[in-house]
Short mmCIF file of C-alpha atoms in Angstrom, two decimals:
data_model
loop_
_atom_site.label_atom_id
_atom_site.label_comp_id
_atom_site.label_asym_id
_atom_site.label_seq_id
_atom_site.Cartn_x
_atom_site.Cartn_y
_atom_site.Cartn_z
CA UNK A 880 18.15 -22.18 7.81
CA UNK A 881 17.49 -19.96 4.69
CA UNK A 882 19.99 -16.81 4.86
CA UNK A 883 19.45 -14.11 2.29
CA UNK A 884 21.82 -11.58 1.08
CA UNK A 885 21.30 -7.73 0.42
CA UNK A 886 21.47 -6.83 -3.80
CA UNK A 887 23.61 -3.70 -4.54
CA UNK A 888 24.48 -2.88 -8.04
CA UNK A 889 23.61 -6.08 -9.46
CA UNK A 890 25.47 -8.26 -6.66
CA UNK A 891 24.40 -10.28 -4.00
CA UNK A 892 26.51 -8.64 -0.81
CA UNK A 893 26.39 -10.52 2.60
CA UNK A 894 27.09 -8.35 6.10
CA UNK A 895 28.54 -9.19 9.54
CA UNK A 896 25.22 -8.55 10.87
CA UNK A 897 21.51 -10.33 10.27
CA UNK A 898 18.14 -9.76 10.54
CA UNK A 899 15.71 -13.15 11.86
CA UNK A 900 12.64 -13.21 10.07
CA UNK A 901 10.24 -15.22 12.24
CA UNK A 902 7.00 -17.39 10.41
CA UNK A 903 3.91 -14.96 12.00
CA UNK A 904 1.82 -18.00 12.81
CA UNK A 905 4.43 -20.50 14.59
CA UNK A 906 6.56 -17.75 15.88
CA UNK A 907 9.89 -19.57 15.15
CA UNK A 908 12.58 -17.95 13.02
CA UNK A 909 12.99 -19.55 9.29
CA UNK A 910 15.27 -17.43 7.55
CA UNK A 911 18.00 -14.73 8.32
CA UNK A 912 18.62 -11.54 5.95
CA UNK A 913 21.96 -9.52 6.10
CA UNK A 914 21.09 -6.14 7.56
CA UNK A 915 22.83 -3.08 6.01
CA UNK A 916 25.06 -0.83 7.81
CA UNK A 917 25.63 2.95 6.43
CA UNK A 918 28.49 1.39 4.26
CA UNK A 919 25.97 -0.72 2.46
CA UNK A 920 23.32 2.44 2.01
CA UNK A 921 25.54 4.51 0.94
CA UNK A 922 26.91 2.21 -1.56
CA UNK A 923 23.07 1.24 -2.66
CA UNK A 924 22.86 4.89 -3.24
CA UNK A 925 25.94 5.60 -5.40
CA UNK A 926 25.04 2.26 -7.21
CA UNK A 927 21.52 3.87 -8.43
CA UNK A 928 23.33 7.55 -8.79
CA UNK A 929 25.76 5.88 -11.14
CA UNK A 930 23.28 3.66 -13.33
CA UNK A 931 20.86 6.49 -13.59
CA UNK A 932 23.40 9.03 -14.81
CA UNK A 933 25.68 6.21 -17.11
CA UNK A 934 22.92 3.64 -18.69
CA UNK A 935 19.82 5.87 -19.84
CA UNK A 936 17.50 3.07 -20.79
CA UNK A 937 15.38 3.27 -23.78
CA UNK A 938 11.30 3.31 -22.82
CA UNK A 939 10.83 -0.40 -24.78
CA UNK A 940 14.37 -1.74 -22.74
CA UNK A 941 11.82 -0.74 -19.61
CA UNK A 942 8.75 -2.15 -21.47
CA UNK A 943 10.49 -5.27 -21.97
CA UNK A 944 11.92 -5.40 -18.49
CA UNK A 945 8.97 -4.82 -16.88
CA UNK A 946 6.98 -7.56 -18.74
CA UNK A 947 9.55 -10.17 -18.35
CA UNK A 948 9.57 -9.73 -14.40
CA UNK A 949 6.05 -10.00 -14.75
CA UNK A 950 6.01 -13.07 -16.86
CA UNK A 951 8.67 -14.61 -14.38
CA UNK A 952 6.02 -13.36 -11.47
CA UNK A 953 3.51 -15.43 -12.78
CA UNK A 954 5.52 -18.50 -13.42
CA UNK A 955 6.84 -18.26 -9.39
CA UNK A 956 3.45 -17.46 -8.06
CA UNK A 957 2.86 -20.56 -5.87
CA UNK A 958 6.79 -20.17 -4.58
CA UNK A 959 6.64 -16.41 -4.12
CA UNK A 960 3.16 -17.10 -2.45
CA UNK A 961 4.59 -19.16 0.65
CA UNK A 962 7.21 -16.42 1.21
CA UNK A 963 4.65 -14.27 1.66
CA UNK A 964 2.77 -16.52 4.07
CA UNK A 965 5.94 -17.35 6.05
CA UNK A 966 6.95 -14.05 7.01
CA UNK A 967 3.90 -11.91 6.86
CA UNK A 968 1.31 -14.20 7.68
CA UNK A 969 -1.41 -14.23 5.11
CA UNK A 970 -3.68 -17.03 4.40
CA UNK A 971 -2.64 -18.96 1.60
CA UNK A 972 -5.35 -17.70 -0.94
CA UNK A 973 -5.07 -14.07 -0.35
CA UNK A 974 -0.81 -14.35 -0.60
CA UNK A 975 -1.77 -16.09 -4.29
CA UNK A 976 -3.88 -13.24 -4.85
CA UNK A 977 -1.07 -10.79 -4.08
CA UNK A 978 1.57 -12.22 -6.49
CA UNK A 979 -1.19 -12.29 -8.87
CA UNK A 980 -1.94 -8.63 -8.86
CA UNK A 981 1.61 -8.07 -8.13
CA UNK A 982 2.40 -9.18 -12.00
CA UNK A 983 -0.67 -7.41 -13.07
CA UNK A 984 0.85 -4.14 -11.75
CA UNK A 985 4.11 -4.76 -13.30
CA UNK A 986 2.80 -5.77 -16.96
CA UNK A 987 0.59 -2.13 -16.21
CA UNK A 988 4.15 -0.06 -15.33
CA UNK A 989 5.44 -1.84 -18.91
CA UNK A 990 2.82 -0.59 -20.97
CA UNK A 991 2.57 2.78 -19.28
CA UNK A 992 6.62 2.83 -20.11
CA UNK A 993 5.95 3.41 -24.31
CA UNK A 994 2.49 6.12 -23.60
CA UNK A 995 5.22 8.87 -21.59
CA UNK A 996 4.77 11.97 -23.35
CA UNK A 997 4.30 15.48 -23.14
CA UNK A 998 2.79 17.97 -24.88
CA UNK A 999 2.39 20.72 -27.30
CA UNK A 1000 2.24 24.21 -26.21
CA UNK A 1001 1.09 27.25 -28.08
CA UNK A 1002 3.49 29.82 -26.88
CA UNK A 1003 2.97 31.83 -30.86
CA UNK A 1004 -0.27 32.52 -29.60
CA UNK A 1005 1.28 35.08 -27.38
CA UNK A 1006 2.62 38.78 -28.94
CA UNK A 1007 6.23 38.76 -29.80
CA UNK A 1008 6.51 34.97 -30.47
CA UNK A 1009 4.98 34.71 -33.42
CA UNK A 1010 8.19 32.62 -34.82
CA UNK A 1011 8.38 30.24 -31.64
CA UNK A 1012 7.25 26.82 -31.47
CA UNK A 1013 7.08 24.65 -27.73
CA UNK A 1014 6.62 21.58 -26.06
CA UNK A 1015 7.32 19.36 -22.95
CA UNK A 1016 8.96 16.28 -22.57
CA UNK A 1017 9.08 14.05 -19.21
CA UNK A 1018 12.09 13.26 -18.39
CA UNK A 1019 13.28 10.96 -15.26
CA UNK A 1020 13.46 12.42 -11.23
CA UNK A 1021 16.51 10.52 -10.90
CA UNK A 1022 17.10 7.91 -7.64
CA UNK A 1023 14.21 7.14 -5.89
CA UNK A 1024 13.59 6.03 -2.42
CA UNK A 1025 11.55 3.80 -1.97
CA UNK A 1026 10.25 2.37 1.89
CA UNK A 1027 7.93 -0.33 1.62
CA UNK A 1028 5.29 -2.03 4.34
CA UNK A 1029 4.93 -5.49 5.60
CA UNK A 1030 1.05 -6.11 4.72
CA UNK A 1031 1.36 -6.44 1.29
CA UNK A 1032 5.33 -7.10 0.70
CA UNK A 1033 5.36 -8.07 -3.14
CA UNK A 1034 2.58 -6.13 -4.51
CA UNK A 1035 3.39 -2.29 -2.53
CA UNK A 1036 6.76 -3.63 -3.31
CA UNK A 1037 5.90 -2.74 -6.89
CA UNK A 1038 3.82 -0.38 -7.01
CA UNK A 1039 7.18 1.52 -6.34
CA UNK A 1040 9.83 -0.11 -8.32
CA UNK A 1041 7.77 -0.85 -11.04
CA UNK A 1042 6.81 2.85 -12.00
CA UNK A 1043 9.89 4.13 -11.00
CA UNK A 1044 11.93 1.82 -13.48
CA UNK A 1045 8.92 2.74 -16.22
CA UNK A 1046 9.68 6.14 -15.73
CA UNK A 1047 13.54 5.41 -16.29
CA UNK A 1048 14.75 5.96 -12.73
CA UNK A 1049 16.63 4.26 -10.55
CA UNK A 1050 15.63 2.60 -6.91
CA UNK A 1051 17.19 2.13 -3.79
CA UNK A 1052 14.54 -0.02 -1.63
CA UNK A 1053 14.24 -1.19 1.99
CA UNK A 1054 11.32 -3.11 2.74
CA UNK A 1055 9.57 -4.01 5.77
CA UNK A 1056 12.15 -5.14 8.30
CA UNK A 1057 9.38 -7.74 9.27
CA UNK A 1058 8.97 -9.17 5.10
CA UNK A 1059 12.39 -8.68 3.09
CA UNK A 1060 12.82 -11.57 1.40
CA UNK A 1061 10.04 -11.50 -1.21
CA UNK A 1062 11.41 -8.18 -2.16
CA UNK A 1063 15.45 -9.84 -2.37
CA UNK A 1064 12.95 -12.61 -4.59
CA UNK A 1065 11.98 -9.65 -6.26
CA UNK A 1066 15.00 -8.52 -7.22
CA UNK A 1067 16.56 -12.02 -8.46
CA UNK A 1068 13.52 -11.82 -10.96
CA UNK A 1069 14.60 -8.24 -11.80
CA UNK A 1070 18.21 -9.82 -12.14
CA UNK A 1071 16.92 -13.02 -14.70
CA UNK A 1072 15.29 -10.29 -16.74
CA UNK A 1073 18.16 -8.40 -17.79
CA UNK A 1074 17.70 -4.63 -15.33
CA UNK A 1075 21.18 -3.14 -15.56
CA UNK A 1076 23.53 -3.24 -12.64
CA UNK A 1077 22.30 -0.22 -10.47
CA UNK A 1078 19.16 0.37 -11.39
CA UNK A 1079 17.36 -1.72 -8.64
CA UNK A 1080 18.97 -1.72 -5.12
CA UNK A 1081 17.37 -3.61 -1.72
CA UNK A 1082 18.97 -2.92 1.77
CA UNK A 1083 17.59 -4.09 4.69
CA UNK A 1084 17.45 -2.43 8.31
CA UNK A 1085 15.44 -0.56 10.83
CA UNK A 1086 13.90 2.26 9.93
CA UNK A 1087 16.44 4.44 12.08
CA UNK A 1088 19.80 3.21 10.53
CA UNK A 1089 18.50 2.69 7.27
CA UNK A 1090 15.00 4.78 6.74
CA UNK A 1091 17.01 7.51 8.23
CA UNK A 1092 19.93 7.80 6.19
CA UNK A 1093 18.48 7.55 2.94
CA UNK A 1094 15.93 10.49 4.21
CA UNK A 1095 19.20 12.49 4.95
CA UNK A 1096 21.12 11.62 1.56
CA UNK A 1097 20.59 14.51 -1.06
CA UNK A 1098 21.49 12.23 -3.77
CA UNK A 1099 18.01 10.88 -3.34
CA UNK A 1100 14.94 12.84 -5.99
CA UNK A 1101 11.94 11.36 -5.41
CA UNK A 1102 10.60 9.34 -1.83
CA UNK A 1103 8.12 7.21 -1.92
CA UNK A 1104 6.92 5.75 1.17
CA UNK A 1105 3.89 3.47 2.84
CA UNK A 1106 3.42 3.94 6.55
CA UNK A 1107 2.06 5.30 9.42
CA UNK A 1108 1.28 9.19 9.06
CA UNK A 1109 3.86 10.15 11.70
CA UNK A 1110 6.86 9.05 9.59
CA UNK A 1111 5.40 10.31 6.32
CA UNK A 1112 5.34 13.43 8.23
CA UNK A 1113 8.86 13.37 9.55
CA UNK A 1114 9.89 12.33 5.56
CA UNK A 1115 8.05 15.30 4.35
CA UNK A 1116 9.85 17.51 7.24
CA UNK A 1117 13.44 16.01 6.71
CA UNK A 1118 13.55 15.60 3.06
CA UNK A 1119 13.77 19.48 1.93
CA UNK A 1120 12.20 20.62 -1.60
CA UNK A 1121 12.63 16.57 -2.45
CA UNK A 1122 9.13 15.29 -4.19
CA UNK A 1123 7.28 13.14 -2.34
CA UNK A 1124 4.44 10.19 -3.08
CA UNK A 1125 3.12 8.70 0.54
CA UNK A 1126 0.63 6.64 1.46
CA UNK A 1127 -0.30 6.95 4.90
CA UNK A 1128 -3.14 5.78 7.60
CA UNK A 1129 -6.51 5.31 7.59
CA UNK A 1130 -9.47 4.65 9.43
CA UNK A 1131 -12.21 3.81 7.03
CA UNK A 1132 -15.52 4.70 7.35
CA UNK A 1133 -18.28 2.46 4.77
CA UNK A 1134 -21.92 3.57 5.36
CA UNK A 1135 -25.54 1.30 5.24
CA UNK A 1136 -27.97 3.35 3.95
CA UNK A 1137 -31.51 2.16 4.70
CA UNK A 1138 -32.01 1.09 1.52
CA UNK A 1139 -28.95 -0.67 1.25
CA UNK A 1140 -28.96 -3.98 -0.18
CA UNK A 1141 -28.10 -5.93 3.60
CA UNK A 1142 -27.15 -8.91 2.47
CA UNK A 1143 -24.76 -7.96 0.00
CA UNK A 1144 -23.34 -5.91 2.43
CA UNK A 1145 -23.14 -7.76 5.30
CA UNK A 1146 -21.21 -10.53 3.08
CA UNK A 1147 -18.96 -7.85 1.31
CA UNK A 1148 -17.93 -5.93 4.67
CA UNK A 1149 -17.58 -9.01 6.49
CA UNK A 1150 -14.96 -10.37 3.98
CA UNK A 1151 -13.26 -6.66 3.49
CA UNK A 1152 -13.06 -5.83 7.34
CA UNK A 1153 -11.07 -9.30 7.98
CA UNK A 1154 -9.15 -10.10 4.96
CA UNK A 1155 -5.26 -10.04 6.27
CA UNK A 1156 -6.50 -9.47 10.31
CA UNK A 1157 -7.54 -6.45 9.68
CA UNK A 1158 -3.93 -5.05 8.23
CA UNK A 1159 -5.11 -3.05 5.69
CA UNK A 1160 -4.56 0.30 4.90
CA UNK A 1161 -8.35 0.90 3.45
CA UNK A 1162 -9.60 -1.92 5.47
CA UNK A 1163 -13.14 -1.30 6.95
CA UNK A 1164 -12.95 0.13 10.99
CA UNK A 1165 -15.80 2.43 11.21
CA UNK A 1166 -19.54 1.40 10.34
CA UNK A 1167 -22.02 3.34 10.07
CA UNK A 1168 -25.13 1.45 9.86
CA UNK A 1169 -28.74 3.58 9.52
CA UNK A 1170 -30.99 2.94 12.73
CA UNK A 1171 -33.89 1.74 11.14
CA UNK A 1172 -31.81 -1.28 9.78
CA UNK A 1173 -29.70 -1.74 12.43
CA UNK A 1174 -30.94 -4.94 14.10
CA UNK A 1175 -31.27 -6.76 10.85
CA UNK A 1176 -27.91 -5.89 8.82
CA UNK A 1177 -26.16 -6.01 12.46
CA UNK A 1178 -27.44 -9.98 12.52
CA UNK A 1179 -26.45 -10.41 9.28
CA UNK A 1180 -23.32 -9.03 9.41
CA UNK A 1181 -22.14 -11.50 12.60
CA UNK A 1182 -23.40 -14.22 10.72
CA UNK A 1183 -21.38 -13.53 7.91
CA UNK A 1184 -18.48 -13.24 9.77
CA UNK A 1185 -19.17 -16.96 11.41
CA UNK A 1186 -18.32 -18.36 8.16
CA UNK A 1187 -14.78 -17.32 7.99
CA UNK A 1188 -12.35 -19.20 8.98
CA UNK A 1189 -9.52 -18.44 11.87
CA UNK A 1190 -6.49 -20.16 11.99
CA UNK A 1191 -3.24 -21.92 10.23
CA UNK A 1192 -2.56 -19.02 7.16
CA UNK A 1193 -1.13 -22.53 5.29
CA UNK A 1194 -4.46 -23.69 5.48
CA UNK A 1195 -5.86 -22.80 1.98
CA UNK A 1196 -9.16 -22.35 3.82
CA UNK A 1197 -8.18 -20.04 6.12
CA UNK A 1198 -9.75 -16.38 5.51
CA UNK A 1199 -8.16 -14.79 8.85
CA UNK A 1200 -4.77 -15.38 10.35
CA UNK A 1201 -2.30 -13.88 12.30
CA UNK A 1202 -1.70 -10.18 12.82
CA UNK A 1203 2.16 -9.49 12.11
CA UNK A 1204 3.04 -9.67 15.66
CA UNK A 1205 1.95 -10.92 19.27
CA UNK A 1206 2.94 -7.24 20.43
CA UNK A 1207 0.69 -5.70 17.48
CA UNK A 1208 -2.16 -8.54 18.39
CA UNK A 1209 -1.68 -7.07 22.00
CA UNK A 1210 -2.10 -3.95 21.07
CA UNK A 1211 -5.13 -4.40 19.76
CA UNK A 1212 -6.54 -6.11 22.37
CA UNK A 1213 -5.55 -3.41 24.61
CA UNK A 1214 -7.31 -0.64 22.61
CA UNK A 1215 -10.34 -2.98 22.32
CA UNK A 1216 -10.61 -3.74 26.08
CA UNK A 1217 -10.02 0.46 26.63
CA UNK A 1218 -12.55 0.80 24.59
CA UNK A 1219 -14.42 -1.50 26.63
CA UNK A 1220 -13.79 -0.29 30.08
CA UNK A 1221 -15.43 3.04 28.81
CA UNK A 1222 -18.47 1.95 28.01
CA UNK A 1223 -18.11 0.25 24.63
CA UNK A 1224 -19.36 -3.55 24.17
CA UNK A 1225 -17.86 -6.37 22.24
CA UNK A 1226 -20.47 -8.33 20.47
CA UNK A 1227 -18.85 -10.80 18.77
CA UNK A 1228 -15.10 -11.64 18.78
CA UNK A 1229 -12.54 -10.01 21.26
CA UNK A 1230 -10.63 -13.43 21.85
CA UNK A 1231 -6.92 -13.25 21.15
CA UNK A 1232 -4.30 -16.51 21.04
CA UNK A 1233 -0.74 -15.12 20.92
CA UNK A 1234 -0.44 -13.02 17.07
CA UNK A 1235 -3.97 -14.52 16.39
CA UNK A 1236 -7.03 -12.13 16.82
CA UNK A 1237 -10.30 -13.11 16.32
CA UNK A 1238 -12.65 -11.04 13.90
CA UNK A 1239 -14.34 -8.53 16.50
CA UNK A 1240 -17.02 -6.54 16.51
CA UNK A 1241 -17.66 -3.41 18.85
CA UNK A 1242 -21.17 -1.69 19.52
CA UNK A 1243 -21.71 1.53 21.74
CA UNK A 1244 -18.46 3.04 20.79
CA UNK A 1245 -17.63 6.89 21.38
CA UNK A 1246 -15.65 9.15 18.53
CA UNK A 1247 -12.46 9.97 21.22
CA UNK A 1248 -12.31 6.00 21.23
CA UNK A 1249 -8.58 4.82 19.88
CA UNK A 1250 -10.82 2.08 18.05
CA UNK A 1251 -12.77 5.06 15.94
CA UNK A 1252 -10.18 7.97 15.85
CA UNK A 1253 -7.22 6.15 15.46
CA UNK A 1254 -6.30 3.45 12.73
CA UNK A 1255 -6.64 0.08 14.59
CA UNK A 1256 -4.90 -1.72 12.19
CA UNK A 1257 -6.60 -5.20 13.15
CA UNK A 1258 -9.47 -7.13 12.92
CA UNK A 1259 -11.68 -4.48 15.03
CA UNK A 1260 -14.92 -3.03 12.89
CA UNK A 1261 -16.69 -0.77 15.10
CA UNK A 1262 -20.79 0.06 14.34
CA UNK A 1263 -21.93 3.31 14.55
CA UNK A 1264 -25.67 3.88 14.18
CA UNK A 1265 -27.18 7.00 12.30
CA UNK A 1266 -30.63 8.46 11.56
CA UNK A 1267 -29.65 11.58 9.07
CA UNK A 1268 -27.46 11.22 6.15
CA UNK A 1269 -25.79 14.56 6.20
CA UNK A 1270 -24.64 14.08 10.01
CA UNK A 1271 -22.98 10.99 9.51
CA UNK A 1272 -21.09 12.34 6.81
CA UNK A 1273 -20.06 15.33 9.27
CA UNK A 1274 -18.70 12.05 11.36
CA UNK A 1275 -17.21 10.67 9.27
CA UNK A 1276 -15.55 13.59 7.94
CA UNK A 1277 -14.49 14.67 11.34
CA UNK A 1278 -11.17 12.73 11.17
CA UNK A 1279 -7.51 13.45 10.24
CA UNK A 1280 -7.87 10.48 7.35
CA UNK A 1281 -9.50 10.09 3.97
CA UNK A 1282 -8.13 7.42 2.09
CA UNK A 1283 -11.02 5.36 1.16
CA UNK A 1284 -14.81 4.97 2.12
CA UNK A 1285 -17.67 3.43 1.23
CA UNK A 1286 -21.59 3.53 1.29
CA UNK A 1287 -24.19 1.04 0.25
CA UNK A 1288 -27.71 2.12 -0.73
CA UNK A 1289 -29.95 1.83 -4.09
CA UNK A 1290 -30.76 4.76 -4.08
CA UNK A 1291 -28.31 6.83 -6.67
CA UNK A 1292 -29.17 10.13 -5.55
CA UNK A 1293 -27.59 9.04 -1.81
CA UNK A 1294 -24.67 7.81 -3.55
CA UNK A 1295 -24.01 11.00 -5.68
CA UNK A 1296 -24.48 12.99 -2.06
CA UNK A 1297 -21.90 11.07 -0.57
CA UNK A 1298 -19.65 10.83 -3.52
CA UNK A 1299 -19.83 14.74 -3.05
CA UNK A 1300 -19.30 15.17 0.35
CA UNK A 1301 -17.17 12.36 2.33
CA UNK A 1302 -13.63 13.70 2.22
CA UNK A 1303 -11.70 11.00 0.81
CA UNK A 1304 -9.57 10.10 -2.14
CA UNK A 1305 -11.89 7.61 -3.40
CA UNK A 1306 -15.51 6.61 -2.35
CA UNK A 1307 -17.21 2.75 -3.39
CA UNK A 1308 -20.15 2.82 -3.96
CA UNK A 1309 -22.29 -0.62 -3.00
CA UNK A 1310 -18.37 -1.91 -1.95
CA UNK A 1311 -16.86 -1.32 0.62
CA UNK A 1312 -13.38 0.71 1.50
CA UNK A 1313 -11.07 -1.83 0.86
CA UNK A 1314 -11.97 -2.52 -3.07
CA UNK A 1315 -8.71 -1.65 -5.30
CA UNK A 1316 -7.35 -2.86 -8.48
CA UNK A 1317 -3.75 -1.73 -9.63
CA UNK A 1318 -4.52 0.72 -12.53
CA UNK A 1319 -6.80 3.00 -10.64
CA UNK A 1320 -5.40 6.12 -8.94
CA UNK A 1321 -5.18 5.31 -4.91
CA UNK A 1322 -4.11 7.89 -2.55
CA UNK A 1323 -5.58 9.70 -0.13
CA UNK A 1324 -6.81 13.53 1.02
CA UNK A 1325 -5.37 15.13 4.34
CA UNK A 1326 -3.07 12.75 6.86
CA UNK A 1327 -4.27 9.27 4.51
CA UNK A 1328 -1.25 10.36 2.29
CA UNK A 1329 0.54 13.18 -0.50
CA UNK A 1330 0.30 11.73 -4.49
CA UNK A 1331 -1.53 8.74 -5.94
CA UNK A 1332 -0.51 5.05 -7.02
CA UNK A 1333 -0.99 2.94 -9.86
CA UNK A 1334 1.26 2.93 -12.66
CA UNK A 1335 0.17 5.68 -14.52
CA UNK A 1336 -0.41 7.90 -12.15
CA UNK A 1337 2.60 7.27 -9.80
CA UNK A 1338 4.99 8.01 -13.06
CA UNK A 1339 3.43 11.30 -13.44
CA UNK A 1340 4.83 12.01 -10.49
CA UNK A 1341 7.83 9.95 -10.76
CA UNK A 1342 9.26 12.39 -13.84
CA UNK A 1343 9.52 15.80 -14.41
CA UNK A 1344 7.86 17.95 -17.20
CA UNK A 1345 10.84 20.00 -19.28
CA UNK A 1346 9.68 22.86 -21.64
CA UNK A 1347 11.62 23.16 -24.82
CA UNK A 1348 10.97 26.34 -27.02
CA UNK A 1349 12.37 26.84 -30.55
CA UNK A 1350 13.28 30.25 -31.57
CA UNK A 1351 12.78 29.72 -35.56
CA UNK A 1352 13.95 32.19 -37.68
CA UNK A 1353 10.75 31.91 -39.95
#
């Protein structure tokens, strides 16, 4: 059996204690990590403290760090791949999908780390400083924190370290108890490409030994953090005038106009609701489909979701798999059958075989339901029909999320009323919620999340702006 060791300032560092990481589909254990104790944190966190203050890299040292990991990414995609499927779970394809957009994201961070740059500022425009000159430069936050998810382990993975390192920061990461070793994988590729000892530091634990004490440690700058929205709430309550980028819950609402195109939709939603069981931050859980189409998109859509495929995540056919654990695959059976017992009606799907959860489909649902109001998290669309525009959007909009949402119709003055009016960070139009590519902003409005991602936009927030003003004596 496989046993991985934690990396702190450039070394590989075993522990007395391990973590089992179990394969999602046969639950059996393959591999075993070393689990950090506060002696390892702690000297994680002094590691990045120490490379960040003593070895300032140069922006094209980051460029060409970033683009080697990248390159390295590529040439380890089919390896990095079956880590993924191993201890997450994801079908084959969607795992060599990942790693692809994984090295997409870091070759974006290297090219956004030689465009960091401030700006001019007219401060002789203003009586009295006629003879001054100004401008800003952005300059590093320091250590970051960085607490990463289990649903997409490489590719959230960097979205962190990769703009953090662009911005000339160092990172002290613990990922997903459930999926650490692609990120350890992660950092041997960091290692081969030549990061400096410090500057990239993974420790693996629980949340409440580990999570906890890099929330408490004031050597930390900058958290960034993927969760639920309670813990990016206690972060952003235990974590003092620290900045903050999280990326929190969701449960997405896409709306079928009437003069939606239905079969695009019903084959786009069907593959968006299911891809990764359901595990999605922005996948889709709330559909609102417009009465008058109701029958025919709602046929459509069931048939589109026959045609995926359920089963073995090795399988490179396979389009669902397991959820991420037979407790969270229970879970979601439970909320289903709740929803059930209270009037709700299961129209397809429902079936569950240990972690595995068949795509399910819910009709006559109510908004107090845990499967509308709450993020399901699984394989669970509900569809919610409408007959005015502007009240659906008041339903949808009555929710503590807005991460992502969606709407089909043709009809562009529709989509402009919705693009105006559905309260979330970003609305697809004729896709549904769970379309993303890497160099967009993502990030969400209310408890979806505080600051964006993607490269670009994740450094802004990753350094600090620093006025300089020149007193000249002519």
């Amino acid at each position: 059996m496989d046993r991985h060791k934690l990396y702190i300032n450039g070394e590989w560092i075993d522990t007395n204690d391990q973590l089992d990481v179990w394969n999602k589909y046969t639950q059996e254990t393959f591999a075993q990590v070393a689990k950090a104790s506060e002696k390892e944190v702690d000297a994680a966190i002094e590691a990045a403290t120490h490379a960040y203050k003593q070895h300032a890299m140069s922006p094209y040292e980051r460029f060409e760090i970033l683009k080697r990991v990248s390159e390295r990414l590529k040439e380890n995609q089919e390896d990095m791949a079956k880590v993924i499927t191993m201890e997450a779970g994801k079908p084959i394809k969607q795992a060599l999908t990942e790693v692809d957009r994984a090295a997409q994201t870091f070759e974006l961070a290297a090219e956004e780390a030689k465009r960091i740059h401030g700006e001019g500022v007219p401060v002789e425009a203003a009586p009295g400083s006629e003879n001054r000159m100004a401008f800003t430069i952005k300059v590093p936050v320091g250590v970051v924190g960085a607490i990463s998810p289990f649903n997409f382990p490489v590719n959230l993975v960097a979205h962190k370290i990769a703009p953090a390192i662009a911005a000339g920061n160092a990172v002290v990461l613990k990922p997903a108890s459930k999926t650490p070793i692609s990120a350890l994988k992660l950092a041997k590729l960091f290692e081969e490409a030549g990061l400096p000892k410090g500057f990239l530091n993974v420790v693996v634990g629980s949340g409440s030994t580990v999570g906890n004490q890099m929330m408490k440690d004031e050597r930390i700058n900058l958290y960034t953090f993927t969760g639920s929205a309670e813990v990016g709430l206690k972060l952003k309550q235990n974590t003092g005038l620290n900045k903050l980028v999280l990326e929190l819950g969701n449960n997405s609402p896409v709306i079928i106009d009437r003069e939606a195109d239905l079969d695009a939709a019903a084959e786009n939603v069907a593959a968006k609701s299911y891809a990764f069981a359901g595990q999605v931050c922005i996948s889709v859980q709330r559909l609102y489909v417009h009465e008058e189409v109701r029958e025919e998109f709602q046929a459509k859509f069931i048939q589109a979701i026959e045609k995926l495929n359920v089963g073995d995540p090795n399988d490179p056919n396979t389009d669902v798999g397991p959820m991420i654990s037979e407790e969270e695959a229970a879970r979601a059976e439970e909320w289903v059958e709740e929803a059930k017992a209270a009037g709700a009606q299961i129209i397809h799907g429902g079936n569950r075989e240990a972690a595995l959860f068949h795509p399910t489909v819910l009709t006559n649902v109510k908004p107090d339901m845990k499967v509308v109001c709450e993020e399901i998290f699984a394989p669970v669309v509900s569809i919610i029909p409408f007959s005015n525009l502007s009240s659906c959007i008041e339903e949808v909009n009555d929710s503590p999320y807005g991460l992502q949402g969606g709407i089909f119709t043709q009809n562009i003055d529709t989509a402009f009323y919705a693009a105006k009016n559905v309260e979330v960070g970003g609305l697809m139009v004729n896709d549904s919620s769970q379309y993303r590519v890497d160099l967009m902003p993502y990030g969400g409005v209310k408890d979806s999340g505080w600051g964006k991602e993607g490269p670009k936009y994740t450094i802004e927030d990753m350094t600090e702006e620093r006025l300089i003003v020149l007193n000249l004596n002519k």
